[in-house]
């Protein structure tokens, strides 16, 4: 149904055929990624693939696409339906849940991340491809993004010759008062 | 009209339906005495004619001679010549009147002065508590500082939550209405005071109205000057290119620039001795409020500088290539200082009092703090005609500004001249526009006094390389969200010989064919990589700062503002 799900299918566990399963789009008007992540991670059963999508209309918020997960989902209110449809159509989603995400904890090599999860590629910001033996400190928080149908984890150089995911769990808030 | 395009005139110097004092088509001799006085005031404040920052094509015929579309406004960048006294400053400093800071005004001002600053701006966060209480209460502290430290120019400002965008420094010339103007501005235009139901478009419009309000206060003689600088512009991706352009165009005598480098430069010092975070606290990722076109690279610092400035051929260059006067600065953004031992005073109630009680010494050195004292690390050096509040504001508005980290160099004098003209009083300084006949040869003369005294980290920085960056001026863009300048690149690099005391170079800019600008950059050479637009554009640019391992003293750069050369 969408490019990225069929592309990611190759990395899914044997027996899973997510490409054959339709994606659901949901928009609950979450303003922040953390709110959307929290909602996704509360779902039972957990979706096979869950992505966030940044949308501007009717106001800046985070829409969600899901493959698998609960049989019934909360209804999207009408003004947000277009955002939910955009999310369902895929595109540049940021993956919160994806096959193998539970294995991406602690410090792993680039090769291990690629072998144990649906992540297709790891890049280093401003530098290109890392050495397969380079260490990635996951911080137990990995949010790769679909780009041109591939699930890509962007990383950055960090202390101790390690790489860390570009997105961190607790980025600095802009300030306390607004 | 004869311009062949739709546009609205600027409010000043544009003729038509404007007050006589503002209509430069009316000579002084035909004005009433009060209008003559008013015009003199406006001219003196840099708001009329030459000296006011706007499009560099403002002078009659310049746009036509340059072969680009005409943009209105006062002459951009100024037409001043010769040398200036350079006053170091910092326009982004917080005190106990900010909910996330703690020091007294005097704590910050005394440190800033001791660390070599000539001017600074107190910029506590816009907020409910600040708009109602803090903006008034901080003023006596500032007045006291002015009288106690006469060698330091202490401005009152605030850090504006720009509706729909990031933060900005806003400050005014001292005077009896300084608090009144700032307070009215904050209560009407701060992001914290806008209805939650506002749409993005409404908030963006409110930001522009705020900038216009400040310009009106100057023209109504409430204050002698008001300036705006966008702070940490790329940190969260929420300052879109069109917003930056719109702020500037809303009133180019007020909205004149942005931080080239953010403060919080200690935040990347390695743990456990430091915070082990991201330099500048640039560790965010795109949110729903971010401009979708910005790449992930824009959310991080490069050699301590913001991506908009650090990228040769990037967003800043795209404005300069338009002929838009838009200047860069560096600042401390000092809230809580690295290895300092104070904490909020006990019993504080910020919401009720609009401030924290005076800080108390704890004996615990704060290794988790990300900031330096004002003047300790970064400097914004302003070419001023005298030591005065007005001269600093004039120099900032004219873009006579260069910036450095860690005192990389001692002094810098860069001018563009008609080739061979070495008169000391000649030469177009930083921020200026040199208009010459097409075919005239021009050259850059650059004199840098290399550092010969230790910085505040006790070492004498060594300048390794200076880059000359040149871009063709191509006129206004059709897409206001443009953030690339494909014709801008490093055209020349000078290696500095070890042991030199001074760099004095002349670089020929050739016979003028197309309008262009140049700007300069220098480095200790410790951390470099090819620029984001490729090695052909910037072979040895600033390197991405590593998370948790960014020693600010081991990676020093200076940047200058541009000089334009246009055919007349």
JSON list of N, CA and C in Angstrom, two decimals, chain A residues 31-98:
[
{"chain": "A", "resi": 31, "resn": "UNK", "atom": "N", "xyz": [0.69, 17.66, 20.18]},
{"chain": "A", "resi": 31, "resn": "UNK", "atom": "CA", "xyz": [1.55, 18.76, 19.76]},
{"chain": "A", "resi": 31, "resn": "UNK", "atom": "C", "xyz": [3.02, 18.35, 19.71]},
{"chain": "A", "resi": 32, "resn": "UNK", "atom": "N", "xyz": [3.38, 17.45, 20.62]},
{"chain": "A", "resi": 32, "resn": "UNK", "atom": "CA", "xyz": [4.79, 17.08, 20.76]},
{"chain": "A", "resi": 32, "resn": "UNK", "atom": "C", "xyz": [5.01, 15.62, 20.41]},
{"chain": "A", "resi": 33, "resn": "UNK", "atom": "N", "xyz": [6.22, 15.34, 19.92]},
{"chain": "A", "resi": 33, "resn": "UNK", "atom": "CA", "xyz": [6.59, 13.96, 19.62]},
{"chain": "A", "resi": 33, "resn": "UNK", "atom": "C", "xyz": [6.49, 13.07, 20.86]},
{"chain": "A", "resi": 34, "resn": "UNK", "atom": "N", "xyz": [6.90, 13.62, 22.01]},
{"chain": "A", "resi": 34, "resn": "UNK", "atom": "CA", "xyz": [6.89, 12.79, 23.23]},
{"chain": "A", "resi": 34, "resn": "UNK", "atom": "C", "xyz": [5.48, 12.32, 23.55]},
{"chain": "A", "resi": 35, "resn": "UNK", "atom": "N", "xyz": [4.48, 13.18, 23.30]},
{"chain": "A", "resi": 35, "resn": "UNK", "atom": "CA", "xyz": [3.09, 12.77, 23.57]},
{"chain": "A", "resi": 35, "resn": "UNK", "atom": "C", "xyz": [2.66, 11.65, 22.63]},
{"chain": "A", "resi": 36, "resn": "UNK", "atom": "N", "xyz": [3.04, 11.78, 21.36]},
{"chain": "A", "resi": 36, "resn": "UNK", "atom": "CA", "xyz": [2.67, 10.76, 20.38]},
{"chain": "A", "resi": 36, "resn": "UNK", "atom": "C", "xyz": [3.38, 9.44, 20.70]},
{"chain": "A", "resi": 37, "resn": "UNK", "atom": "N", "xyz": [4.67, 9.54, 21.06]},
{"chain": "A", "resi": 37, "resn": "UNK", "atom": "CA", "xyz": [5.43, 8.35, 21.42]},
{"chain": "A", "resi": 37, "resn": "UNK", "atom": "C", "xyz": [4.76, 7.63, 22.59]},
{"chain": "A", "resi": 38, "resn": "UNK", "atom": "N", "xyz": [4.39, 8.43, 23.58]},
{"chain": "A", "resi": 38, "resn": "UNK", "atom": "CA", "xyz": [3.79, 7.87, 24.79]},
{"chain": "A", "resi": 38, "resn": "UNK", "atom": "C", "xyz": [2.50, 7.11, 24.45]},
{"chain": "A", "resi": 39, "resn": "UNK", "atom": "N", "xyz": [1.70, 7.70, 23.58]},
{"chain": "A", "resi": 39, "resn": "UNK", "atom": "CA", "xyz": [0.46, 7.04, 23.18]},
{"chain": "A", "resi": 39, "resn": "UNK", "atom": "C", "xyz": [0.75, 5.74, 22.43]},
{"chain": "A", "resi": 40, "resn": "UNK", "atom": "N", "xyz": [1.70, 5.79, 21.50]},
{"chain": "A", "resi": 40, "resn": "UNK", "atom": "CA", "xyz": [2.05, 4.60, 20.72]},
{"chain": "A", "resi": 40, "resn": "UNK", "atom": "C", "xyz": [2.52, 3.47, 21.64]},
{"chain": "A", "resi": 41, "resn": "UNK", "atom": "N", "xyz": [3.36, 3.83, 22.60]},
{"chain": "A", "resi": 41, "resn": "UNK", "atom": "CA", "xyz": [3.95, 2.81, 23.47]},
{"chain": "A", "resi": 41, "resn": "UNK", "atom": "C", "xyz": [2.95, 2.24, 24.47]},
{"chain": "A", "resi": 42, "resn": "UNK", "atom": "N", "xyz": [1.77, 2.87, 24.56]},
{"chain": "A", "resi": 42, "resn": "UNK", "atom": "CA", "xyz": [0.75, 2.36, 25.49]},
{"chain": "A", "resi": 42, "resn": "UNK", "atom": "C", "xyz": [-0.18, 1.35, 24.81]},
{"chain": "A", "resi": 43, "resn": "UNK", "atom": "N", "xyz": [-0.02, 1.15, 23.50]},
{"chain": "A", "resi": 43, "resn": "UNK", "atom": "CA", "xyz": [-0.96, 0.30, 22.76]},
{"chain": "A", "resi": 43, "resn": "UNK", "atom": "C", "xyz": [-0.74, -1.18, 23.05]},
{"chain": "A", "resi": 44, "resn": "UNK", "atom": "N", "xyz": [-1.83, -1.91, 23.20]},
{"chain": "A", "resi": 44, "resn": "UNK", "atom": "CA", "xyz": [-1.79, -3.36, 23.37]},
{"chain": "A", "resi": 44, "resn": "UNK", "atom": "C", "xyz": [-2.81, -4.02, 22.45]},
{"chain": "A", "resi": 45, "resn": "UNK", "atom": "N", "xyz": [-2.41, -4.98, 21.64]},
{"chain": "A", "resi": 45, "resn": "UNK", "atom": "CA", "xyz": [-1.02, -5.41, 21.45]},
{"chain": "A", "resi": 45, "resn": "UNK", "atom": "C", "xyz": [-0.21, -4.34, 20.73]},
{"chain": "A", "resi": 46, "resn": "UNK", "atom": "N", "xyz": [1.11, -4.41, 20.88]},
{"chain": "A", "resi": 46, "resn": "UNK", "atom": "CA", "xyz": [1.97, -3.40, 20.25]},
{"chain": "A", "resi": 46, "resn": "UNK", "atom": "C", "xyz": [1.91, -3.52, 18.74]},
{"chain": "A", "resi": 47, "resn": "UNK", "atom": "N", "xyz": [1.86, -2.42, 18.03]},
{"chain": "A", "resi": 47, "resn": "UNK", "atom": "CA", "xyz": [1.92, -2.48, 16.57]},
{"chain": "A", "resi": 47, "resn": "UNK", "atom": "C", "xyz": [3.26, -3.05, 16.10]},
{"chain": "A", "resi": 48, "resn": "UNK", "atom": "N", "xyz": [3.26, -3.61, 14.90]},
{"chain": "A", "resi": 48, "resn": "UNK", "atom": "CA", "xyz": [4.51, -4.10, 14.31]},
{"chain": "A", "resi": 48, "resn": "UNK", "atom": "C", "xyz": [5.36, -2.91, 13.88]},
{"chain": "A", "resi": 49, "resn": "UNK", "atom": "N", "xyz": [4.67, -1.91, 13.37]},
{"chain": "A", "resi": 49, "resn": "UNK", "atom": "CA", "xyz": [5.36, -0.71, 12.89]},
{"chain": "A", "resi": 49, "resn": "UNK", "atom": "C", "xyz": [4.50, 0.49, 13.28]},
{"chain": "A", "resi": 50, "resn": "UNK", "atom": "N", "xyz": [5.11, 1.46, 13.93]},
{"chain": "A", "resi": 50, "resn": "UNK", "atom": "CA", "xyz": [4.39, 2.68, 14.30]},
{"chain": "A", "resi": 50, "resn": "UNK", "atom": "C", "xyz": [5.29, 3.87, 14.04]},
{"chain": "A", "resi": 51, "resn": "UNK", "atom": "N", "xyz": [4.75, 4.81, 13.28]},
{"chain": "A", "resi": 51, "resn": "UNK", "atom": "CA", "xyz": [5.55, 5.98, 12.92]},
{"chain": "A", "resi": 51, "resn": "UNK", "atom": "C", "xyz": [4.83, 7.26, 13.29]},
{"chain": "A", "resi": 52, "resn": "UNK", "atom": "N", "xyz": [5.62, 8.30, 13.56]},
{"chain": "A", "resi": 52, "resn": "UNK", "atom": "CA", "xyz": [5.07, 9.64, 13.72]},
{"chain": "A", "resi": 52, "resn": "UNK", "atom": "C", "xyz": [5.32, 10.44, 12.45]},
{"chain": "A", "resi": 53, "resn": "UNK", "atom": "N", "xyz": [4.42, 11.37, 12.18]},
{"chain": "A", "resi": 53, "resn": "UNK", "atom": "CA", "xyz": [4.51, 12.20, 10.97]},
{"chain": "A", "resi": 53, "resn": "UNK", "atom": "C", "xyz": [4.20, 13.64, 11.37]},
{"chain": "A", "resi": 54, "resn": "UNK", "atom": "N", "xyz": [5.09, 14.55, 11.04]},
{"chain": "A", "resi": 54, "resn": "UNK", "atom": "CA", "xyz": [4.88, 15.97, 11.40]},
{"chain": "A", "resi": 54, "resn": "UNK", "atom": "C", "xyz": [4.00, 16.62, 10.35]},
{"chain": "A", "resi": 55, "resn": "UNK", "atom": "N", "xyz": [2.90, 17.20, 10.80]},
{"chain": "A", "resi": 55, "resn": "UNK", "atom": "CA", "xyz": [1.99, 17.87, 9.87]},
{"chain": "A", "resi": 55, "resn": "UNK", "atom": "C", "xyz": [1.73, 19.30, 10.33]},
{"chain": "A", "resi": 56, "resn": "UNK", "atom": "N", "xyz": [1.47, 20.18, 9.38]},
{"chain": "A", "resi": 56, "resn": "UNK", "atom": "CA", "xyz": [1.29, 21.60, 9.69]},
{"chain": "A", "resi": 56, "resn": "UNK", "atom": "C", "xyz": [-0.18, 21.99, 9.82]},
{"chain": "A", "resi": 57, "resn": "UNK", "atom": "N", "xyz": [-1.06, 21.22, 9.20]},
{"chain": "A", "resi": 57, "resn": "UNK", "atom": "CA", "xyz": [-2.46, 21.62, 9.14]},
{"chain": "A", "resi": 57, "resn": "UNK", "atom": "C", "xyz": [-3.36, 20.64, 9.90]},
{"chain": "A", "resi": 58, "resn": "UNK", "atom": "N", "xyz": [-4.42, 21.10, 10.52]},
{"chain": "A", "resi": 58, "resn": "UNK", "atom": "CA", "xyz": [-4.86, 22.50, 10.60]},
{"chain": "A", "resi": 58, "resn": "UNK", "atom": "C", "xyz": [-4.03, 23.32, 11.58]},
{"chain": "A", "resi": 59, "resn": "UNK", "atom": "N", "xyz": [-3.18, 22.66, 12.38]},
{"chain": "A", "resi": 59, "resn": "UNK", "atom": "CA", "xyz": [-2.22, 23.33, 13.25]},
{"chain": "A", "resi": 59, "resn": "UNK", "atom": "C", "xyz": [-1.03, 22.38, 13.36]},
{"chain": "A", "resi": 60, "resn": "UNK", "atom": "N", "xyz": [0.14, 22.85, 13.72]},
{"chain": "A", "resi": 60, "resn": "UNK", "atom": "CA", "xyz": [1.30, 21.94, 13.79]},
{"chain": "A", "resi": 60, "resn": "UNK", "atom": "C", "xyz": [1.07, 20.85, 14.84]},
{"chain": "A", "resi": 61, "resn": "UNK", "atom": "N", "xyz": [1.09, 19.61, 14.39]},
{"chain": "A", "resi": 61, "resn": "UNK", "atom": "CA", "xyz": [0.94, 18.51, 15.34]},
{"chain": "A", "resi": 61, "resn": "UNK", "atom": "C", "xyz": [1.54, 17.24, 14.76]},
{"chain": "A", "resi": 62, "resn": "UNK", "atom": "N", "xyz": [1.41, 16.16, 15.53]},
{"chain": "A", "resi": 62, "resn": "UNK", "atom": "CA", "xyz": [2.03, 14.89, 15.17]},
{"chain": "A", "resi": 62, "resn": "UNK", "atom": "C", "xyz": [0.95, 13.87, 14.86]},
{"chain": "A", "resi": 63, "resn": "UNK", "atom": "N", "xyz": [0.92, 13.38, 13.64]},
{"chain": "A", "resi": 63, "resn": "UNK", "atom": "CA", "xyz": [-0.01, 12.32, 13.26]},
{"chain": "A", "resi": 63, "resn": "UNK", "atom": "C", "xyz": [0.74, 10.99, 13.32]},
{"chain": "A", "resi": 64, "resn": "UNK", "atom": "N", "xyz": [-0.02, 9.90, 13.27]},
{"chain": "A", "resi": 64, "resn": "UNK", "atom": "CA", "xyz": [0.56, 8.58, 13.55]},
{"chain": "A", "resi": 64, "resn": "UNK", "atom": "C", "xyz": [0.09, 7.57, 12.52]},
{"chain": "A", "resi": 65, "resn": "UNK", "atom": "N", "xyz": [1.01, 6.70, 12.08]},
{"chain": "A", "resi": 65, "resn": "UNK", "atom": "CA", "xyz": [0.61, 5.57, 11.24]},
{"chain": "A", "resi": 65, "resn": "UNK", "atom": "C", "xyz": [0.96, 4.28, 11.96]},
{"chain": "A", "resi": 66, "resn": "UNK", "atom": "N", "xyz": [0.10, 3.30, 11.81]},
{"chain": "A", "resi": 66, "resn": "UNK", "atom": "CA", "xyz": [0.28, 2.03, 12.52]},
{"chain": "A", "resi": 66, "resn": "UNK", "atom": "C", "xyz": [0.07, 0.86, 11.59]},
{"chain": "A", "resi": 67, "resn": "UNK", "atom": "N", "xyz": [0.93, -0.14, 11.72]},
{"chain": "A", "resi": 67, "resn": "UNK", "atom": "CA", "xyz": [0.69, -1.44, 11.09]},
{"chain": "A", "resi": 67, "resn": "UNK", "atom": "C", "xyz": [0.58, -2.44, 12.22]},
{"chain": "A", "resi": 68, "resn": "UNK", "atom": "N", "xyz": [-0.53, -3.13, 12.29]},
{"chain": "A", "resi": 68, "resn": "UNK", "atom": "CA", "xyz": [-0.77, -4.02, 13.42]},
{"chain": "A", "resi": 68, "resn": "UNK", "atom": "C", "xyz": [-1.25, -3.23, 14.62]},
{"chain": "A", "resi": 69, "resn": "UNK", "atom": "N", "xyz": [-1.24, -3.88, 15.78]},
{"chain": "A", "resi": 69, "resn": "UNK", "atom": "CA", "xyz": [-1.70, -3.21, 16.98]},
{"chain": "A", "resi": 69, "resn": "UNK", "atom": "C", "xyz": [-3.15, -3.51, 17.27]},
{"chain": "A", "resi": 70, "resn": "UNK", "atom": "N", "xyz": [-3.80, -2.68, 18.12]},
{"chain": "A", "resi": 70, "resn": "UNK", "atom": "CA", "xyz": [-5.17, -2.95, 18.56]},
{"chain": "A", "resi": 70, "resn": "UNK", "atom": "C", "xyz": [-6.15, -3.01, 17.39]},
{"chain": "A", "resi": 71, "resn": "UNK", "atom": "N", "xyz": [-7.16, -3.84, 17.55]},
{"chain": "A", "resi": 71, "resn": "UNK", "atom": "CA", "xyz": [-8.15, -4.00, 16.49]},
{"chain": "A", "resi": 71, "resn": "UNK", "atom": "C", "xyz": [-8.95, -2.72, 16.29]},
{"chain": "A", "resi": 72, "resn": "UNK", "atom": "N", "xyz": [-9.20, -2.03, 17.39]},
{"chain": "A", "resi": 72, "resn": "UNK", "atom": "CA", "xyz": [-9.93, -0.77, 17.23]},
{"chain": "A", "resi": 72, "resn": "UNK", "atom": "C", "xyz": [-9.10, 0.38, 17.80]},
{"chain": "A", "resi": 73, "resn": "UNK", "atom": "N", "xyz": [-9.15, 1.48, 17.12]},
{"chain": "A", "resi": 73, "resn": "UNK", "atom": "CA", "xyz": [-8.37, 2.65, 17.50]},
{"chain": "A", "resi": 73, "resn": "UNK", "atom": "C", "xyz": [-9.32, 3.81, 17.75]},
{"chain": "A", "resi": 74, "resn": "UNK", "atom": "N", "xyz": [-8.91, 4.78, 18.57]},
{"chain": "A", "resi": 74, "resn": "UNK", "atom": "CA", "xyz": [-9.77, 5.94, 18.78]},
{"chain": "A", "resi": 74, "resn": "UNK", "atom": "C", "xyz": [-10.02, 6.66, 17.45]},
{"chain": "A", "resi": 75, "resn": "UNK", "atom": "N", "xyz": [-11.21, 7.20, 17.32]},
{"chain": "A", "resi": 75, "resn": "UNK", "atom": "CA", "xyz": [-11.55, 7.88, 16.07]},
{"chain": "A", "resi": 75, "resn": "UNK", "atom": "C", "xyz": [-10.82, 9.20, 15.96]},
{"chain": "A", "resi": 76, "resn": "UNK", "atom": "N", "xyz": [-10.38, 9.50, 14.76]},
{"chain": "A", "resi": 76, "resn": "UNK", "atom": "CA", "xyz": [-9.77, 10.79, 14.49]},
{"chain": "A", "resi": 76, "resn": "UNK", "atom": "C", "xyz": [-10.88, 11.80, 14.24]},
{"chain": "A", "resi": 77, "resn": "UNK", "atom": "N", "xyz": [-10.79, 12.96, 14.91]},
{"chain": "A", "resi": 77, "resn": "UNK", "atom": "CA", "xyz": [-11.81, 13.98, 14.69]},
{"chain": "A", "resi": 77, "resn": "UNK", "atom": "C", "xyz": [-11.70, 14.55, 13.28]},
{"chain": "A", "resi": 78, "resn": "UNK", "atom": "N", "xyz": [-12.82, 14.99, 12.78]},
{"chain": "A", "resi": 78, "resn": "UNK", "atom": "CA", "xyz": [-12.89, 15.35, 11.37]},
{"chain": "A", "resi": 78, "resn": "UNK", "atom": "C", "xyz": [-11.82, 16.37, 10.93]},
{"chain": "A", "resi": 79, "resn": "UNK", "atom": "N", "xyz": [-11.57, 17.43, 11.70]},
{"chain": "A", "resi": 79, "resn": "UNK", "atom": "CA", "xyz": [-10.58, 18.41, 11.22]},
{"chain": "A", "resi": 79, "resn": "UNK", "atom": "C", "xyz": [-9.17, 17.83, 11.07]},
{"chain": "A", "resi": 80, "resn": "UNK", "atom": "N", "xyz": [-8.93, 16.70, 11.74]},
{"chain": "A", "resi": 80, "resn": "UNK", "atom": "CA", "xyz": [-7.59, 16.11, 11.70]},
{"chain": "A", "resi": 80, "resn": "UNK", "atom": "C", "xyz": [-7.51, 14.93, 10.73]},
{"chain": "A", "resi": 81, "resn": "UNK", "atom": "N", "xyz": [-8.62, 14.64, 10.06]},
{"chain": "A", "resi": 81, "resn": "UNK", "atom": "CA", "xyz": [-8.67, 13.45, 9.20]},
{"chain": "A", "resi": 81, "resn": "UNK", "atom": "C", "xyz": [-7.63, 13.52, 8.08]},
{"chain": "A", "resi": 82, "resn": "UNK", "atom": "N", "xyz": [-7.44, 14.70, 7.53]},
{"chain": "A", "resi": 82, "resn": "UNK", "atom": "CA", "xyz": [-6.47, 14.83, 6.44]},
{"chain": "A", "resi": 82, "resn": "UNK", "atom": "C", "xyz": [-5.07, 14.49, 6.94]},
{"chain": "A", "resi": 83, "resn": "UNK", "atom": "N", "xyz": [-4.78, 14.90, 8.18]},
{"chain": "A", "resi": 83, "resn": "UNK", "atom": "CA", "xyz": [-3.46, 14.59, 8.75]},
{"chain": "A", "resi": 83, "resn": "UNK", "atom": "C", "xyz": [-3.32, 13.08, 8.94]},
{"chain": "A", "resi": 84, "resn": "UNK", "atom": "N", "xyz": [-4.39, 12.45, 9.41]},
{"chain": "A", "resi": 84, "resn": "UNK", "atom": "CA", "xyz": [-4.36, 11.00, 9.60]},
{"chain": "A", "resi": 84, "resn": "UNK", "atom": "C", "xyz": [-4.17, 10.28, 8.25]},
{"chain": "A", "resi": 85, "resn": "UNK", "atom": "N", "xyz": [-4.83, 10.80, 7.22]},
{"chain": "A", "resi": 85, "resn": "UNK", "atom": "CA", "xyz": [-4.69, 10.20, 5.89]},
{"chain": "A", "resi": 85, "resn": "UNK", "atom": "C", "xyz": [-3.25, 10.34, 5.38]},
{"chain": "A", "resi": 86, "resn": "UNK", "atom": "N", "xyz": [-2.68, 11.52, 5.64]},
{"chain": "A", "resi": 86, "resn": "UNK", "atom": "CA", "xyz": [-1.28, 11.74, 5.24]},
{"chain": "A", "resi": 86, "resn": "UNK", "atom": "C", "xyz": [-0.38, 10.73, 5.92]},
{"chain": "A", "resi": 87, "resn": "UNK", "atom": "N", "xyz": [-0.62, 10.52, 7.21]},
{"chain": "A", "resi": 87, "resn": "UNK", "atom": "CA", "xyz": [0.20, 9.56, 7.95]},
{"chain": "A", "resi": 87, "resn": "UNK", "atom": "C", "xyz": [0.03, 8.15, 7.38]},
{"chain": "A", "resi": 88, "resn": "UNK", "atom": "N", "xyz": [-1.23, 7.78, 7.09]},
{"chain": "A", "resi": 88, "resn": "UNK", "atom": "CA", "xyz": [-1.49, 6.43, 6.57]},
{"chain": "A", "resi": 88, "resn": "UNK", "atom": "C", "xyz": [-0.81, 6.22, 5.22]},
{"chain": "A", "resi": 89, "resn": "UNK", "atom": "N", "xyz": [-0.66, 7.30, 4.47]},
{"chain": "A", "resi": 89, "resn": "UNK", "atom": "CA", "xyz": [-0.03, 7.19, 3.15]},
{"chain": "A", "resi": 89, "resn": "UNK", "atom": "C", "xyz": [1.48, 7.02, 3.26]},
{"chain": "A", "resi": 90, "resn": "UNK", "atom": "N", "xyz": [2.01, 7.09, 4.49]},
{"chain": "A", "resi": 90, "resn": "UNK", "atom": "CA", "xyz": [3.44, 6.84, 4.66]},
{"chain": "A", "resi": 90, "resn": "UNK", "atom": "C", "xyz": [4.26, 8.07, 4.47]},
{"chain": "A", "resi": 91, "resn": "UNK", "atom": "N", "xyz": [5.29, 7.95, 3.66]},
{"chain": "A", "resi": 91, "resn": "UNK", "atom": "CA", "xyz": [6.19, 9.08, 3.49]},
{"chain": "A", "resi": 91, "resn": "UNK", "atom": "C", "xyz": [7.26, 9.07, 4.57]},
{"chain": "A", "resi": 92, "resn": "UNK", "atom": "N", "xyz": [7.69, 10.26, 4.93]},
{"chain": "A", "resi": 92, "resn": "UNK", "atom": "CA", "xyz": [8.87, 10.35, 5.79]},
{"chain": "A", "resi": 92, "resn": "UNK", "atom": "C", "xyz": [8.54, 10.17, 7.26]},
{"chain": "A", "resi": 93, "resn": "UNK", "atom": "N", "xyz": [8.13, 8.98, 7.59]},
{"chain": "A", "resi": 93, "resn": "UNK", "atom": "CA", "xyz": [7.78, 8.69, 8.98]},
{"chain": "A", "resi": 93, "resn": "UNK", "atom": "C", "xyz": [9.00, 8.50, 9.87]},
{"chain": "A", "resi": 94, "resn": "UNK", "atom": "N", "xyz": [8.78, 8.79, 11.14]},
{"chain": "A", "resi": 94, "resn": "UNK", "atom": "CA", "xyz": [9.81, 8.56, 12.16]},
{"chain": "A", "resi": 94, "resn": "UNK", "atom": "C", "xyz": [9.33, 7.36, 12.96]},
{"chain": "A", "resi": 95, "resn": "UNK", "atom": "N", "xyz": [10.10, 6.30, 12.93]},
{"chain": "A", "resi": 95, "resn": "UNK", "atom": "CA", "xyz": [9.63, 5.03, 13.49]},
{"chain": "A", "resi": 95, "resn": "UNK", "atom": "C", "xyz": [9.87, 4.95, 14.99]},
{"chain": "A", "resi": 96, "resn": "UNK", "atom": "N", "xyz": [8.79, 4.69, 15.71]},
{"chain": "A", "resi": 96, "resn": "UNK", "atom": "CA", "xyz": [8.88, 4.51, 17.16]},
{"chain": "A", "resi": 96, "resn": "UNK", "atom": "C", "xyz": [8.94, 3.02, 17.48]},
{"chain": "A", "resi": 97, "resn": "UNK", "atom": "N", "xyz": [8.08, 2.27, 16.80]},
{"chain": "A", "resi": 97, "resn": "UNK", "atom": "CA", "xyz": [8.12, 0.80, 16.89]},
{"chain": "A", "resi": 97, "resn": "UNK", "atom": "C", "xyz": [8.40, 0.24, 15.51]},
{"chain": "A", "resi": 98, "resn": "UNK", "atom": "N", "xyz": [9.32, -0.71, 15.46]},
{"chain": "A", "resi": 98, "resn": "UNK", "atom": "CA", "xyz": [9.66, -1.38, 14.20]},
{"chain": "A", "resi": 98, "resn": "UNK", "atom": "C", "xyz": [10.30, -2.70, 14.56]}
]
